[in-house]
Coordinates of C-alpha atoms and ligand atoms in Angstrom, one line a residue:
M274 CA 27.6 68.7 -9.9
S275 CA 27.8 69.6 -6.2
A276 CA 27.8 73.2 -5.3
E277 CA 31.3 72.9 -4.1
A278 CA 32.5 71.3 -7.3
K279 CA 30.8 74.0 -9.3
V280 CA 32.6 76.7 -7.3
E281 CA 35.9 74.9 -7.8
E282 CA 35.3 74.8 -11.6
L283 CA 34.3 78.4 -11.7
T284 CA 37.3 79.4 -9.6
M285 CA 39.5 77.5 -12.1
R286 CA 37.8 79.3 -15.0
T287 CA 38.3 82.6 -13.2
M288 CA 42.0 81.9 -12.7
N289 CA 42.4 81.0 -16.3
E290 CA 40.8 84.1 -17.2
A291 CA 43.1 86.1 -15.0
A292 CA 45.9 84.5 -16.9
G293 CA 44.4 85.8 -20.1
E294 CA 43.0 82.4 -21.3
G295 CA 39.4 83.0 -20.4
G296 CA 38.0 84.3 -23.7
R297 CA 37.6 83.5 -27.3
G298 CA 39.9 86.0 -29.0
L299 CA 38.8 89.3 -27.5
N300 CA 35.3 88.1 -27.3
Y301 CA 35.3 87.5 -23.6
E302 CA 33.2 85.0 -21.7
E303 CA 32.0 86.8 -18.7
N304 CA 31.0 85.2 -15.4
L305 CA 29.4 86.8 -12.4
L306 CA 31.5 88.9 -10.0
W307 CA 30.8 86.4 -7.3
E308 CA 32.4 83.7 -9.5
K309 CA 35.5 85.8 -9.7
E310 CA 35.9 86.3 -6.0
R311 CA 38.6 84.5 -4.0
S312 CA 38.1 84.3 -0.2
D313 CA 41.8 85.0 0.4
H314 CA 41.5 88.3 -1.6
P315 CA 39.1 90.6 0.1
G316 CA 38.0 93.5 -2.0
V317 CA 38.4 96.0 0.9
D318 CA 41.0 95.4 3.6
L319 CA 40.2 97.7 6.6
P320 CA 41.6 97.2 10.0
E321 CA 39.3 96.3 12.8
P322 CA 38.3 99.5 14.6
E323 CA 40.1 99.6 17.9
G324 CA 38.9 101.1 21.2
M325 CA 35.5 101.9 19.7
A326 CA 32.4 100.4 21.1
L327 CA 29.6 100.0 18.6
R328 CA 26.7 102.1 19.8
T329 CA 24.2 99.9 18.1
G330 CA 25.8 96.7 19.3
R331 CA 27.5 94.2 16.9
P332 CA 25.8 94.1 13.6
A333 CA 23.8 91.0 13.1
R334 CA 25.6 90.2 9.9
E335 CA 29.3 90.5 9.5
T336 CA 29.1 90.8 5.7
I337 CA 26.4 91.9 3.4
G338 CA 27.7 89.4 0.8
L339 CA 29.3 91.8 -1.7
P340 CA 31.7 90.0 -4.0
Q341 CA 35.3 90.2 -2.8
V342 CA 37.0 91.5 -5.9
S343 CA 39.5 94.3 -6.6
E344 CA 38.8 97.5 -8.3
P345 CA 40.3 96.5 -11.7
Q346 CA 38.3 93.3 -11.6
V347 CA 35.1 95.3 -11.1
V348 CA 35.9 97.8 -13.8
R349 CA 36.9 95.1 -16.3
H350 CA 33.8 93.1 -15.5
F351 CA 31.4 96.0 -16.3
V352 CA 33.4 97.3 -19.3
R353 CA 33.3 93.8 -20.8
L354 CA 29.6 93.5 -20.2
S355 CA 29.1 96.9 -21.8
T356 CA 30.8 95.6 -25.0
W357 CA 28.1 92.9 -25.2
N358 CA 25.5 95.7 -25.8
Y359 CA 25.0 96.2 -29.5
S360 CA 24.2 99.8 -30.2
I361 CA 23.7 102.2 -33.1
D362 CA 27.3 103.3 -32.5
H363 CA 28.5 99.7 -33.3
G364 CA 26.7 99.3 -36.6
F365 CA 23.5 99.0 -38.7
F366 CA 20.5 98.6 -36.4
P367 CA 17.4 98.0 -38.6
L368 CA 14.8 97.3 -35.9
G369 CA 11.5 98.2 -37.5
S370 CA 9.2 100.4 -35.4
C371 CA 12.1 101.5 -33.2
T372 CA 13.7 104.2 -35.4
M373 CA 17.2 103.4 -34.2
K374 CA 18.9 106.5 -35.7
H375 CA 22.2 108.1 -35.0
N376 CA 22.4 110.1 -31.8
P377 CA 24.5 113.2 -32.9
R378 CA 27.3 114.1 -30.6
L379 CA 26.2 117.7 -30.7
N380 CA 23.2 116.8 -28.7
E381 CA 25.4 115.2 -26.0
K382 CA 27.6 118.4 -25.9
M383 CA 24.5 120.6 -25.4
A384 CA 23.1 118.3 -22.7
R385 CA 26.4 118.5 -20.8
L386 CA 26.5 122.3 -20.7
P387 CA 26.8 123.1 -17.0
G388 CA 23.8 125.4 -17.1
F389 CA 21.7 122.4 -18.1
A390 CA 23.5 119.5 -16.5
H391 CA 24.1 121.0 -13.1
I392 CA 20.7 122.3 -12.2
H393 CA 18.2 120.8 -9.8
P394 CA 14.5 120.4 -10.4
L395 CA 13.7 122.0 -7.0
Q396 CA 15.6 125.2 -7.8
P397 CA 13.5 128.4 -7.7
E398 CA 12.1 129.2 -11.2
N399 CA 13.9 132.5 -11.4
T400 CA 17.3 130.6 -11.3
V401 CA 16.4 128.2 -14.2
Q402 CA 14.8 130.5 -16.7
G403 CA 17.1 129.2 -19.5
A404 CA 16.0 125.6 -18.9
L405 CA 12.3 126.6 -18.8
K406 CA 12.7 128.6 -22.0
L407 CA 14.3 125.5 -23.6
M408 CA 11.3 123.4 -22.7
Y409 CA 8.9 126.1 -23.8
E410 CA 10.6 126.2 -27.2
L411 CA 10.5 122.4 -27.4
Q412 CA 6.7 122.6 -26.8
H413 CA 6.5 125.2 -29.6
W414 CA 8.5 123.0 -32.1
L415 CA 6.4 120.0 -31.3
A416 CA 3.2 121.9 -31.6
E417 CA 4.3 123.3 -35.0
L418 CA 5.4 119.9 -36.3
T419 CA 2.2 118.1 -35.2
G420 CA -0.3 120.9 -35.8
L421 CA -1.5 120.2 -32.2
P422 CA -1.1 123.2 -30.0
G423 CA -1.3 121.7 -26.5
V424 CA 1.9 120.1 -25.4
C425 CA 2.9 118.3 -22.2
L426 CA 6.6 117.2 -21.9
S427 CA 6.4 115.1 -18.8
P428 CA 5.8 111.5 -20.0
A429 CA 8.9 109.4 -19.7
A430 CA 8.5 107.1 -22.7
G431 CA 6.2 106.4 -25.6
A432 CA 4.1 104.0 -23.6
H433 CA 3.9 106.6 -20.8
G434 CA 2.8 109.1 -23.4
E435 CA 0.1 106.8 -24.5
L436 CA -1.1 106.5 -20.9
A437 CA -1.0 110.3 -20.5
G438 CA -2.9 110.8 -23.8
M439 CA -5.6 108.3 -23.0
M440 CA -6.0 109.7 -19.5
T441 CA -6.4 113.1 -21.2
I442 CA -9.1 111.7 -23.4
R443 CA -10.8 110.0 -20.5
R444 CA -10.7 113.3 -18.5
A445 CA -12.3 115.2 -21.4
H446 CA -15.1 112.7 -21.7
E447 CA -15.8 112.9 -17.9
A448 CA -15.8 116.7 -18.0
K449 CA -18.3 116.6 -20.8
G450 CA -20.6 114.1 -19.1
N451 CA -19.6 111.3 -21.5
G452 CA -18.3 108.9 -18.9
H453 CA -20.5 106.2 -20.4
K454 CA -18.3 105.9 -23.5
K455 CA -16.3 102.8 -22.7
V456 CA -15.0 101.4 -25.9
V457 CA -11.7 102.1 -27.7
L458 CA -11.1 100.9 -31.2
V459 CA -7.6 99.5 -32.0
P460 CA -6.5 97.8 -35.2
D461 CA -5.3 94.2 -35.1
S462 CA -1.8 95.3 -36.3
A463 CA -1.3 97.7 -33.4
H464 CA 1.7 97.8 -31.1
G465 CA 0.9 95.9 -27.9
T466 CA 1.1 99.1 -25.8
N467 CA -2.0 100.5 -27.5
P468 CA -4.6 98.0 -26.3
A469 CA -2.7 97.7 -23.0
T470 CA -3.0 101.4 -22.4
A471 CA -6.6 101.6 -23.2
A472 CA -7.3 98.6 -20.9
I473 CA -5.4 100.2 -18.1
C474 CA -7.5 103.3 -18.5
G475 CA -10.6 101.2 -18.0
Y476 CA -11.7 100.9 -21.6
T477 CA -12.9 97.8 -23.5
I478 CA -10.9 97.2 -26.7
R479 CA -12.8 96.6 -29.9
T480 CA -10.6 95.4 -32.8
I481 CA -10.6 96.9 -36.2
K482 CA -9.5 94.4 -38.9
T483 CA -6.6 95.2 -41.2
S484 CA -7.5 94.5 -44.8
E485 CA -5.5 92.4 -47.3
T486 CA -3.8 95.6 -48.4
G487 CA -2.3 96.0 -44.9
R488 CA -4.4 99.1 -44.3
L489 CA -7.6 100.1 -42.6
T490 CA -10.6 100.3 -44.8
L491 CA -13.6 102.6 -44.2
E492 CA -15.8 99.5 -44.2
A493 CA -13.8 97.7 -41.5
F494 CA -13.7 100.9 -39.4
K495 CA -17.4 101.4 -39.7
E496 CA -18.0 97.8 -38.7
A497 CA -16.1 98.3 -35.5
L498 CA -17.5 101.8 -34.8
Y499 CA -21.1 100.7 -35.0
A500 CA -20.7 97.2 -33.6
G501 CA -22.0 98.3 -30.2
Q502 CA -24.5 101.1 -30.8
D503 CA -26.0 102.4 -34.1
D504 CA -24.4 105.8 -33.7
G505 CA -21.1 104.6 -32.2
G506 CA -22.2 106.3 -29.0
D507 CA -20.3 103.9 -26.8
V508 CA -16.9 104.7 -28.5
A509 CA -14.6 106.9 -26.6
G510 CA -11.9 106.9 -29.2
M511 CA -9.5 105.0 -31.4
M512 CA -5.8 104.4 -31.2
V513 CA -4.1 104.2 -34.6
T514 CA -0.5 104.4 -35.7
N515 CA 0.0 106.3 -39.0
P516 CA 2.0 105.2 -40.9
N517 CA 0.9 101.9 -39.4
T518 CA 3.0 99.1 -38.1
C519 CA 3.1 97.5 -41.6
G520 CA 5.0 100.6 -42.7
L521 CA 2.1 101.9 -44.8
F522 CA 0.2 105.2 -44.8
E523 CA -3.4 104.9 -43.8
R524 CA -5.1 106.3 -47.0
E525 CA -8.6 106.4 -45.5
I526 CA -7.6 108.2 -42.4
I527 CA -9.4 111.5 -43.0
P528 CA -12.9 109.9 -43.6
I529 CA -12.2 107.5 -40.7
A530 CA -11.4 110.4 -38.4
D531 CA -14.4 112.3 -39.5
L532 CA -16.8 109.4 -38.7
L533 CA -15.1 108.9 -35.3
H534 CA -15.5 112.6 -34.5
E535 CA -19.2 112.5 -35.6
A536 CA -19.7 109.7 -33.0
G537 CA -18.1 111.8 -30.3
G538 CA -14.8 109.8 -30.2
Y539 CA -11.2 111.2 -30.0
F540 CA -8.4 110.1 -32.3
Y541 CA -5.3 109.0 -30.5
C542 CA -2.4 108.7 -32.9
D543 CA 0.5 106.5 -31.8
G544 CA 3.4 108.8 -33.0
A545 CA 6.1 106.2 -32.9
N546 CA 6.3 106.3 -36.7
F547 CA 6.5 110.1 -36.9
N548 CA 10.0 109.8 -38.5
A549 CA 8.2 109.0 -41.8
L550 CA 6.2 112.2 -41.7
V551 CA 8.1 114.8 -39.8
G552 CA 8.2 118.1 -41.6
K553 CA 6.1 116.7 -44.4
I554 CA 2.6 116.7 -42.9
R555 CA 1.0 117.7 -39.6
P556 CA -0.9 114.9 -38.1
G557 CA -3.5 117.5 -36.7
A558 CA -4.4 117.9 -40.4
F559 CA -5.6 114.3 -40.7
G560 CA -7.8 114.5 -37.7
V561 CA -5.6 113.5 -34.8
D562 CA -6.6 114.8 -31.4
V563 CA -3.8 113.4 -29.3
M564 CA -0.4 112.1 -30.2
H565 CA 2.7 111.1 -28.4
I566 CA 6.1 111.7 -29.8
N567 CA 9.0 109.3 -29.0
L568 CA 11.8 111.8 -28.7
H569 CA 14.1 108.8 -28.6
K570 CA 12.9 107.7 -32.1
T571 CA 12.1 110.7 -34.3
F572 CA 14.3 113.2 -32.5
S573 CA 17.3 111.1 -32.1
T574 CA 17.7 111.0 -28.3
P575 CA 19.2 107.7 -27.1
H576 CA 17.0 104.7 -26.5
G577 CA 16.7 102.7 -23.3
G578 CA 20.1 101.7 -22.0
G579 CA 21.7 104.7 -23.5
G580 CA 19.5 107.1 -21.5
P581 CA 15.9 107.3 -20.6
G582 CA 13.2 107.6 -23.3
S583 CA 10.9 110.6 -23.5
G584 CA 7.3 110.7 -24.8
P585 CA 5.8 114.2 -24.8
I586 CA 2.1 114.4 -25.9
C587 CA 0.6 116.9 -28.2
V588 CA -3.2 117.6 -28.2
T589 CA -5.8 119.8 -29.9
E590 CA -6.8 123.2 -28.3
E591 CA -10.0 121.5 -27.1
L592 CA -8.1 118.9 -25.1
A593 CA -5.3 121.2 -23.8
P594 CA -7.0 122.1 -20.5
Y595 CA -7.0 118.4 -19.5
L596 CA -3.3 117.8 -20.0
P597 CA -1.2 116.6 -17.1
V598 CA 0.7 119.3 -15.1
P599 CA 3.0 120.9 -15.2
T600 CA 3.2 122.7 -18.6
I601 CA 5.5 125.6 -19.3
T602 CA 4.1 129.1 -19.9
C603 CA 5.6 132.4 -20.7
E604 CA 4.4 135.8 -19.7
N605 CA 6.4 139.0 -20.1
D606 CA 9.5 137.0 -20.9
T607 CA 9.2 135.1 -17.7
Y608 CA 8.9 131.3 -17.9
R609 CA 6.9 129.3 -15.4
L610 CA 5.8 125.8 -14.6
Q611 CA 2.0 125.9 -14.5
Y612 CA 0.2 123.6 -12.1
E613 CA -3.4 122.7 -11.7
D614 CA -4.1 125.0 -8.9
E615 CA -3.5 128.1 -11.0
A616 CA -5.7 130.0 -13.4
G617 CA -6.0 128.2 -16.7
R618 CA -5.3 124.6 -15.6
P619 CA -8.0 123.7 -13.1
E620 CA -9.3 120.9 -15.3
S621 CA -5.9 119.1 -15.6
L622 CA -5.9 115.4 -14.9
G623 CA -3.0 116.2 -12.4
R624 CA 0.5 115.1 -12.1
L625 CA 1.9 112.0 -13.8
R626 CA 5.4 111.8 -12.4
G627 CA 8.0 113.7 -10.4
F628 CA 9.2 117.0 -11.8
V629 CA 8.9 118.0 -15.4
G630 CA 10.0 115.0 -17.5
Q631 CA 13.4 113.8 -18.9
F632 CA 15.0 117.2 -19.2
G633 CA 18.3 115.9 -20.6
M634 CA 16.3 114.4 -23.4
H635 CA 14.5 117.7 -24.0
V636 CA 17.9 119.4 -24.5
R637 CA 19.0 116.7 -27.0
A638 CA 15.7 116.8 -28.9
L639 CA 15.7 120.5 -29.3
S640 CA 19.4 120.5 -30.3
Y641 CA 18.5 118.0 -33.0
M642 CA 15.5 120.0 -34.3
M643 CA 17.4 123.3 -34.3
S644 CA 20.4 121.8 -36.0
H645 CA 18.2 120.4 -38.8
G646 CA 15.8 123.2 -39.2
A647 CA 12.5 122.9 -40.9
D648 CA 14.0 121.9 -44.2
G649 CA 16.4 119.4 -42.6
L650 CA 13.6 117.7 -40.7
K651 CA 11.6 117.3 -43.9
Q652 CA 14.7 115.7 -45.5
V653 CA 14.9 113.3 -42.6
A654 CA 11.5 111.9 -43.5
E655 CA 12.2 111.8 -47.2
D656 CA 15.6 110.0 -46.8
A657 CA 14.1 107.6 -44.2
V658 CA 11.4 106.7 -46.7
L659 CA 13.8 106.5 -49.6
N660 CA 16.1 104.1 -47.7
A661 CA 13.3 101.8 -46.7
N662 CA 12.0 101.7 -50.3
Y663 CA 15.5 101.0 -51.6
I664 CA 15.7 97.9 -49.4
L665 CA 12.2 96.8 -50.4
S666 CA 13.1 97.2 -54.1
Q667 CA 16.3 95.2 -53.8
L668 CA 14.9 92.3 -51.7
K669 CA 11.4 92.0 -53.2
D670 CA 12.4 89.1 -55.5
D671 CA 14.3 87.2 -52.7
Y672 CA 11.7 87.5 -50.0
H673 CA 7.9 87.5 -49.9
V674 CA 6.4 91.0 -49.7
P675 CA 3.0 90.7 -48.1
Y676 CA 1.6 94.1 -49.2
E677 CA 2.0 95.6 -52.6
G678 CA 3.4 99.0 -53.4
P679 CA 5.9 101.4 -51.9
C680 CA 6.3 101.6 -48.1
M681 CA 7.0 104.5 -45.8
H682 CA 10.0 104.5 -43.4
E683 CA 10.1 100.7 -42.9
C684 CA 9.6 97.7 -45.2
L685 CA 7.8 94.5 -44.4
L686 CA 9.0 91.1 -45.6
T687 CA 8.2 87.5 -44.6
D688 CA 9.8 84.1 -44.6
K689 CA 7.2 82.6 -46.8
M690 CA 9.6 81.8 -49.7
Q691 CA 12.2 80.2 -47.3
K692 CA 9.8 78.3 -45.0
D693 CA 9.4 75.3 -47.2
Q694 CA 13.2 74.8 -47.1
G695 CA 12.9 74.9 -43.3
V696 CA 14.5 78.4 -42.9
T697 CA 12.3 80.7 -40.8
T698 CA 12.4 84.3 -39.7
L699 CA 14.1 83.2 -36.5
D700 CA 16.9 81.5 -38.5
I701 CA 17.4 84.5 -40.7
A702 CA 17.6 86.8 -37.6
K703 CA 20.2 84.5 -36.0
T704 CA 22.2 84.3 -39.2
L705 CA 22.3 88.1 -39.3
C706 CA 23.8 88.0 -35.7
E707 CA 26.4 85.6 -37.0
R708 CA 27.2 88.0 -39.9
G709 CA 27.6 90.9 -37.6
Y710 CA 24.2 92.6 -38.1
H711 CA 21.6 93.4 -35.5
P712 CA 18.4 91.7 -36.8
M713 CA 15.4 93.5 -37.9
T714 CA 12.2 93.4 -35.9
V715 CA 10.8 89.8 -36.1
Y716 CA 7.3 88.4 -35.8
F717 CA 5.8 91.8 -35.5
P718 CA 3.3 93.0 -36.6
L719 CA 1.3 90.0 -35.6
V720 CA -1.1 90.1 -38.5
V721 CA 1.7 88.9 -40.8
N722 CA 3.1 85.4 -40.5
G723 CA 6.9 85.3 -40.1
A724 CA 7.1 89.1 -40.3
M725 CA 10.5 90.8 -40.8
L726 CA 10.1 94.6 -40.3
I727 CA 13.2 96.5 -41.5
E728 CA 13.7 100.2 -40.7
P729 CA 17.1 101.5 -41.9
T730 CA 16.3 105.2 -41.0
E731 CA 17.9 108.2 -42.8
T732 CA 21.2 107.6 -40.9
E733 CA 22.5 104.9 -43.2
S734 CA 24.6 105.4 -46.3
K735 CA 23.9 103.5 -49.5
D736 CA 27.0 101.5 -48.9
A737 CA 25.9 100.4 -45.5
I738 CA 22.5 99.4 -46.8
D739 CA 24.0 97.6 -49.8
R740 CA 26.1 95.4 -47.5
F741 CA 23.0 94.5 -45.5
I742 CA 21.1 93.7 -48.7
T743 CA 24.0 91.5 -49.9
V744 CA 23.9 89.4 -46.7
M745 CA 20.1 89.1 -47.0
K746 CA 20.4 88.0 -50.6
E747 CA 23.0 85.4 -49.7
I748 CA 20.7 83.9 -47.1
A749 CA 17.9 83.7 -49.7
A750 CA 20.2 82.2 -52.3
D751 CA 21.7 79.6 -50.0
T752 CA 18.3 78.7 -48.8
A753 CA 17.0 78.3 -52.4
A754 CA 20.1 76.1 -53.2
G755 CA 19.2 73.8 -50.2
D756 CA 22.3 74.8 -48.2
T757 CA 20.3 75.3 -45.1
D758 CA 21.8 73.3 -42.2
K759 CA 24.1 76.1 -41.1
F760 CA 21.1 78.4 -40.6
H761 CA 19.8 76.3 -37.7
A762 CA 23.2 76.4 -36.0
Y763 CA 23.8 80.1 -36.1
P764 CA 25.0 82.2 -34.3
E765 CA 28.3 80.4 -33.7
S766 CA 30.6 83.2 -32.8
T767 CA 28.6 85.1 -30.2
P768 CA 29.2 84.6 -26.4
R769 CA 25.8 82.9 -26.2
R770 CA 24.1 80.9 -29.0
R771 CA 20.4 80.2 -29.1
L772 CA 18.7 80.7 -25.8
D773 CA 15.5 79.0 -24.8
E774 CA 13.6 82.3 -24.7
V775 CA 10.3 80.8 -23.7
L776 CA 11.8 78.9 -20.7
A777 CA 13.8 81.9 -19.7
A778 CA 10.7 84.0 -19.7
R779 CA 8.5 81.5 -17.9
Q780 CA 11.0 80.1 -15.4
P781 CA 13.7 82.7 -15.0
V782 CA 16.5 81.6 -12.8
L783 CA 17.5 84.7 -10.9
N784 CA 19.8 83.3 -8.2
W785 CA 23.3 82.2 -8.8
K786 CA 23.3 79.5 -6.1
E787 CA 20.4 77.1 -5.9
Ligands
PLP1051 C1 8.2 102.2 -29.7 C2 6.7 102.1 -29.8 C3 5.9 102.4 -28.8 C4 6.3 102.5 -27.3 O1 7.3 103.5 -27.1 P1 8.3 103.3 -25.9 O2 9.0 104.6 -25.9 O3 9.1 102.1 -26.2 O4 7.5 103.1 -24.6 C5 4.5 102.4 -29.0 N1 4.1 102.2 -30.3 C6 4.9 101.9 -31.3 C7 4.3 101.6 -32.7 C8 6.2 101.8 -31.1 O5 7.1 101.6 -32.2

């Protein structure tokens, strides 16, 4: 089709849409703003300035190419697009490893208090004492909950926290004259950000093999620890998620941490799965030296599109001097941002980002913590684990369970029982879209073929979980009965069906016009 014919067709479509015929029910097809524009309808209609000579001469371009559309068209365009965003406020969101829990409205109310919402990070400290106190208290809660007394709130996401944490470890090794330690141990089930972070910090990754039980064994750990030097002298640290990405608690973690420490390495714990432990155990007690906390997971602040993430890190007393600046201190009831040029922080690795972190998220997280209290946070972990185990117990005869026994806050299934009928994890995920459910995490962790990682969180009621279980059981039953063709066609009622994700990633078409 020529470019002109294409524009004509699109214009027709736009006009149909304007007449209310553009969508399927209320499930609108949505084209680009440029496709909606009509040359005879300029978006802004300003008179030519008269009697005014342009001091810079005529601009080289008469237009910067903004789409010529009216205000209601713009508003409707973006509001319709926003309805394409699935969110935790729409429905069940069982993405494993992501902890998609409810974001309480109380948090939002607190974050909008003018004293928090209307301040500027460059204001003098004596005018923002309340905000500094809030951050100081958040540091305190995080230290209490992790058993790790050094806290830095500045990282802007979990992956940024990993970077901050590994840079803290590197800084400590350098300060102790251990710069020759160049290896970081990472299990094969790890989230991709772990090896990526260690590599960015200049470390070589050595993989620890996950056993058939889905957990680390002391043997596999020792094999990795001593693979380079007899005493593990080349190992700077390890990055382990506990509970791990298979949803299982690492039972050998204490002897593993002891051996690592003996070899002079630090234990970085990826804290993304902290929702399973919060209020129950302090990770410092199982040997953790550094841990990031995803406030947008465990402490209910919105993820990604709903607001920035936030990934504070917590460290042992030994590592605290190396933390990034600023940290918040309190002396004589006065709160201050402490930088490296002041007494107490000369060994800091420096600044990681502008200002002090995602302050709005700090408000929300502390609001969540304080409204739950110590007992409520403990119940969060208990209910999250209970919900995941309920799903596991209900689906274990319909789907293959790769690792025996109870899980923590997320349960892992695979498509092994469906695959012979030609129904894969991808088909199951697409069928869930058709049935109005956001799919679980698929094909992760990589150590399990056809993985489906389901994390209901404590947010969900038994009713909501039962409905999801019913759909999952129907998929399994239809597959077993050979009624499988439909699974390859789903989703049918979404604005887009199955995309060629590989092609889209490899050869993205980012321009409207060729
Ligand atoms: C979410 C997650 C991360 C990364 O956190 P972001 O905030 O998305 O950067 C790291 N590790 C694990 C196991 C996670 O689930």
